Amino acid sequence: MPLENGKLKELYRKMVTVRTLEQRVEQLVTAARIPCSGHFGTGQEAVGVGVSGPLRTDDYLFGTHRGFAEYIGKGMTPAEILTEYYGKATSLSRGRLGQHLLKVDIGVMPLPSSLGSEFGMAVGAALSSKLRGSGQVAVNLFGEGTAGQADFGPALEMASLWSLPLIFACNNNQYVELAHYRNVVATEDIAPRAAGYGVAYEIVDGNDITRVYEATERAVERARNGGGPMLLEFKTYRRGSHYTGDPGGYQPAEEIAAWAKKDPIDRCRERMLADGVWSEAEEQALRQAVQDEIDAAVQFAEESPYPDPATVYEHIYAQGGMSA
Amino acid sequence: MSQRKITFIQAVREAFQEEMRRDERVFVLGQDVQAGIFGTTSGLVREFGQERVINTPICESATVGAALGAAMTGMRPVVQIMFGDFNYMAMEITANQAGQWHYISDGALRAPMVIETPSGARGGAGYGHSQSLEAAFILPPGLKVAVPSTPYDAKGLLKSAIRDDNPVLFFEHRRLLTQRGPVPEEEYLIPLGQADVKREGRDVTLVAVSATVQKALRAAEELSRRGVEVEVIDPRTLVPLDKETIFRSLQKTYRLVVVEEGRRRGGFGAELSATAMDEWFDYLDAPVQRLGAISAPLPYSPVLEAACIPSEEDIVHAVLRVLGEEE
């Protein structure tokens, strides 16, 4: 289905929230207010926001380490993200997860430190959905570099063999850590690998929020109706560094500038303005509202207490079941 | 208790049948689980169908990953890793993921899953199909480790493992698989974390793991003929460990020997010895004796393999050493 204007505005708001929040968190990391480093995704916000856009609340999302797009997209708030990054007692995990954003009750599933370890887990979530007949779809977002992990092929194989409701969503931002992906990835496209396992695939402009959303929506509906898995590859570009404070210098300035002209937020706004569904006044109001929300979230995280060290002994094992 | 005797394999299969009938969330996946390479899952597919007895591609890590993903989303999978050695291929998922997400999610996620894994040296299987790797799973947090030594224990422990809300490694020593033992017709469970005193004795506490329990019992008979009464304790699970039962025995014997087929260096015996020093020092009349495999790969020739792992005779000597009757 074509994207409705109301939904498009919601996606736009989320993209603006993601970029504003990422810029703010990067400042907080640099200022050592936040103990971890950060991996941000300036220029690729349309992928995570667009992929999570068509999902039901109970659909499973296995996201990436880069940026907040799919996490804001799936419904996490800036305050939930900031309190995790700060390691504060008010975070959903009470200071245990940090960058590994998780919110189980809206289907935000584990982001393993060892990227690619979620391939099997996403298969399992989709298998579970199928066995329970729940109609839930699982989406596994991963980078083109993570496609090198050992479980990628077997996950495609299992999803294909068992016709699972699982969407493999490759966010190809062209940089694998500190190197252009063609240094370490043998082919320009990841998507055709799916064919080797009998899985359908599609390559999509990852800087066009409408195309990302609509391609994902088609794949999700197909999977929900028993059509099996699909691999979507979104072509985008990471304009920022791998991590805050990395040495830099490996991305040509003209390459960054060329992709800046294809910025997904600018493209979305210009199209909405041209179509007459968005105004400068709405833009100003949105920017202010997003800024206010993030300011409040930063203040909340700053003022929140750290967890009580005595809590480290809690939840090592799940109680219940037969024995503890 | 009835006097019915069945094999270890049959006991494990009965545990699967009973738990799969009881709870439709329980399912089995792994390489060749439909045919059942060692027999523990044979025939399940006839009763429960291919949806609940799933043959997987050859990839241990993605298979354990799939079990974990299913466990986190409301199912209770049992994944079979055909040989214990192959657990290293899935170690990233088991150790870095399965055991940790409950904790780091602050309890939001659970991973109720079992890894059933035939393992151990049985003569002539070579370096990569023979290891006893139980101790490798003591180190990562959040896992439980079951090491049954009898058909009775295997059935009761597996049923508990399937009902547990944590990931449980369930090791089946391949020398035990075809052995018979009494298993009642009626249902029973054995809690994880409850040791069993396999033989009572007043002189020495001998803690034995998995297949070494039988060697320990034979050694105890031999020692009894020499006037030494050994108490043989099977911990049945290494995590959680029933320290109380071992300590109770030590308060009687003041002497501790521990034997395992896994490697001695960094093994369960090392952990138990350290525990004894930390917590029971006043109840030790002699240094703890610990036996395990040498820190070498297990060679193929059955003669060489046997030379790497503790024998009944080694156990006899260890007991005599802890008594000060041998150097």
XYZ file of N, CA and C in Angstrom, chain B residues 25-113:
267
model
N 4.935 -26.584 24.288
C 6.028 -25.659 23.960
C 7.361 -26.379 23.805
N 7.434 -27.613 24.274
C 8.692 -28.362 24.193
C 8.860 -28.934 22.778
N 9.998 -28.666 22.173
C 10.303 -29.297 20.889
C 11.791 -29.593 20.819
N 12.152 -30.443 19.864
C 13.524 -30.932 19.759
C 14.071 -30.533 18.399
N 15.314 -30.060 18.375
C 15.942 -29.778 17.092
C 17.419 -30.159 17.146
N 17.949 -30.465 15.986
C 19.353 -30.857 15.911
C 19.581 -31.704 14.677
N 20.845 -32.069 14.469
C 21.165 -32.878 13.297
C 20.651 -34.303 13.493
N 19.827 -34.748 12.577
C 19.347 -36.133 12.575
C 18.571 -36.512 13.824
N 17.861 -35.587 14.407
C 17.067 -35.961 15.585
C 15.849 -36.803 15.197
N 15.444 -36.727 13.948
C 14.301 -37.565 13.552
C 14.700 -39.044 13.559
N 15.841 -39.354 12.957
C 16.314 -40.745 13.014
C 16.878 -41.039 14.405
N 17.584 -40.083 14.956
C 18.156 -40.258 16.290
C 19.476 -40.984 16.220
N 20.549 -40.235 16.140
C 21.845 -40.860 15.854
C 22.265 -41.798 16.976
N 21.987 -41.447 18.214
C 22.290 -42.352 19.332
C 21.035 -42.960 19.931
N 19.902 -42.615 19.363
C 18.663 -43.264 19.795
C 17.824 -42.499 20.794
N 18.378 -41.441 21.383
C 17.620 -40.762 22.437
C 16.369 -40.071 21.908
N 16.394 -39.682 20.619
C 15.225 -39.011 20.051
C 14.504 -39.868 19.003
N 14.970 -41.111 18.837
C 14.381 -41.973 17.803
C 12.900 -42.207 18.080
N 12.112 -42.087 17.033
C 10.691 -42.382 17.161
C 9.848 -41.209 17.620
N 10.474 -40.168 18.136
C 9.686 -39.023 18.600
C 8.891 -38.399 17.460
N 9.494 -38.412 16.266
C 8.831 -37.761 15.134
C 7.504 -38.449 14.801
N 7.421 -39.762 15.071
C 6.165 -40.471 14.784
C 5.046 -39.954 15.670
N 5.367 -39.710 16.928
C 4.315 -39.244 17.833
C 4.072 -37.737 17.719
N 5.148 -36.964 17.529
C 5.012 -35.508 17.658
C 5.127 -34.748 16.335
N 5.526 -35.447 15.273
C 5.554 -34.811 13.961
C 6.806 -33.987 13.705
N 6.961 -33.640 12.435
C 8.173 -32.922 12.033
C 8.204 -31.488 12.542
N 7.073 -30.954 12.932
C 7.073 -29.592 13.473
C 7.749 -29.515 14.828
N 7.725 -30.626 15.575
C 8.294 -30.601 16.932
C 9.552 -31.448 17.052
N 9.921 -32.111 15.988
C 11.177 -32.870 15.977
C 11.866 -32.487 14.665
N 12.730 -31.493 14.749
C 13.193 -30.778 13.571
C 14.649 -31.114 13.262
N 14.855 -31.695 12.098
C 16.226 -31.889 11.619
C 16.794 -30.549 11.163
N 18.015 -30.260 11.572
C 18.601 -28.965 11.231
C 19.757 -29.131 10.260
N 20.065 -28.057 9.511
C 21.292 -28.050 8.714
C 22.503 -28.219 9.637
N 23.625 -28.546 9.046
C 24.833 -28.766 9.843
C 25.447 -27.417 10.184
N 25.008 -26.861 11.278
C 25.593 -25.625 11.784
C 25.202 -25.491 13.254
N 26.121 -25.894 14.122
C 25.793 -25.914 15.556
C 25.471 -24.520 16.084
N 26.217 -23.505 15.636
C 26.011 -22.175 16.225
C 24.637 -21.624 15.859
N 24.266 -21.706 14.594
C 22.949 -21.183 14.214
C 21.827 -22.018 14.826
N 22.072 -23.304 15.038
C 21.046 -24.156 15.628
C 20.830 -23.811 17.105
N 21.919 -23.642 17.829
C 21.764 -23.233 19.228
C 21.190 -21.810 19.284
N 21.596 -20.977 18.314
C 21.017 -19.639 18.226
C 19.517 -19.698 18.008
N 19.084 -20.594 17.134
C 17.646 -20.735 16.873
C 16.925 -21.226 18.122
N 17.543 -22.152 18.834
C 16.935 -22.617 20.087
C 16.808 -21.461 21.063
N 17.845 -20.643 21.139
C 17.814 -19.512 22.062
C 16.721 -18.510 21.675
N 16.647 -18.212 20.380
C 15.603 -17.282 19.930
C 14.211 -17.806 20.228
N 14.023 -19.107 20.053
C 12.718 -19.709 20.353
C 12.458 -19.697 21.856
N 13.507 -19.957 22.637
C 13.344 -19.975 24.095
C 12.975 -18.596 24.629
N 13.555 -17.570 24.035
C 13.281 -16.203 24.488
C 11.891 -15.730 24.095
N 11.237 -16.476 23.215
C 9.936 -16.032 22.712
C 8.838 -17.048 23.008
N 9.008 -17.785 24.096
C 7.877 -18.560 24.593
C 7.917 -20.056 24.379
N 8.978 -20.571 23.753
C 9.066 -22.017 23.562
C 10.070 -22.598 24.551
N 10.121 -23.939 24.595
C 11.066 -24.615 25.486
C 11.831 -25.664 24.674
N 12.775 -25.217 23.863
C 13.472 -26.137 22.963
C 14.522 -27.005 23.663
N 14.704 -28.177 23.108
C 15.853 -29.012 23.447
C 16.655 -29.165 22.164
N 17.893 -28.706 22.194
C 18.723 -28.819 21.003
C 19.763 -29.898 21.259
N 19.882 -30.800 20.308
C 20.874 -31.863 20.462
C 22.138 -31.504 19.695
N 23.262 -31.526 20.403
C 24.571 -31.374 19.763
C 25.193 -32.760 19.769
N 25.356 -33.291 18.571
C 25.604 -34.729 18.415
C 26.817 -35.238 19.186
N 27.855 -34.407 19.242
C 29.021 -34.772 20.046
C 29.384 -33.582 20.923
N 29.717 -33.913 22.161
C 30.043 -32.858 23.116
C 31.088 -31.887 22.594
N 32.056 -32.420 21.879
C 33.136 -31.589 21.330
C 32.590 -30.449 20.476
N 31.496 -30.705 19.771
C 30.963 -29.714 18.830
C 30.326 -28.520 19.550
N 30.193 -28.626 20.869
C 29.670 -27.477 21.604
C 30.556 -26.249 21.454
N 31.835 -26.493 21.205
C 32.702 -25.326 20.994
C 32.264 -24.530 19.765
N 31.672 -25.200 18.791
C 31.217 -24.478 17.604
C 30.066 -23.544 17.938
N 29.364 -23.852 18.980
C 28.225 -23.024 19.395
C 28.539 -22.237 20.662
N 29.794 -22.255 21.064
C 30.146 -21.675 22.365
C 29.794 -20.202 22.452
N 29.957 -19.478 21.358
C 29.606 -18.054 21.346
C 28.134 -17.867 21.764
N 27.270 -18.684 21.197
C 25.847 -18.526 21.500
C 25.568 -18.984 22.932
N 26.111 -20.139 23.294
C 25.820 -20.696 24.612
C 26.381 -19.809 25.726
N 27.668 -19.465 25.592
C 28.339 -18.783 26.700
C 28.135 -17.277 26.676
N 28.228 -16.673 25.487
C 28.102 -15.214 25.430
C 26.661 -14.744 25.396
N 25.772 -15.578 24.889
C 24.387 -15.118 24.726
C 23.418 -15.842 25.670
N 23.307 -17.158 25.544
C 22.229 -17.874 26.254
C 22.283 -17.668 27.763
N 23.503 -17.698 28.307
C 23.616 -17.602 29.760
C 23.538 -16.185 30.296
N 23.531 -15.203 29.404
C 23.723 -13.830 29.882
C 22.537 -12.897 29.719
N 21.637 -13.193 28.775
C 20.593 -12.206 28.489
C 19.565 -12.072 29.597
N 19.335 -13.118 30.343
C 18.396 -12.970 31.468
C 18.918 -11.908 32.427
N 20.195 -11.985 32.708
C 20.804 -11.048 33.653
C 20.862 -9.639 33.080
N 21.437 -9.483 31.888
C 21.636 -8.118 31.390
C 20.318 -7.471 30.970
N 19.287 -8.281 30.741
C 17.968 -7.693 30.487
C 17.244 -7.398 31.793
N 17.924 -7.592 32.901
C 17.337 -7.397 34.228
C 16.079 -8.261 34.397
N 16.149 -9.455 33.865
C 15.050 -10.401 34.056
C 13.961 -10.345 32.995
N 14.101 -9.437 32.019
C 13.044 -9.318 31.003
C 13.018 -10.526 30.062
N 14.163 -11.149 29.850
C 14.228 -12.314 28.959
C 14.576 -13.558 29.765
N 14.073 -14.684 29.295
C 14.453 -15.979 29.867
C 14.857 -16.896 28.735
N 15.711 -17.850 29.041
C 16.150 -18.792 28.012
C 15.955 -20.225 28.505
N 14.693 -20.667 28.570
C 14.443 -22.048 29.017
C 14.762 -23.043 27.908
N 15.972 -23.527 27.894
C 16.405 -24.438 26.829
C 17.390 -25.455 27.378
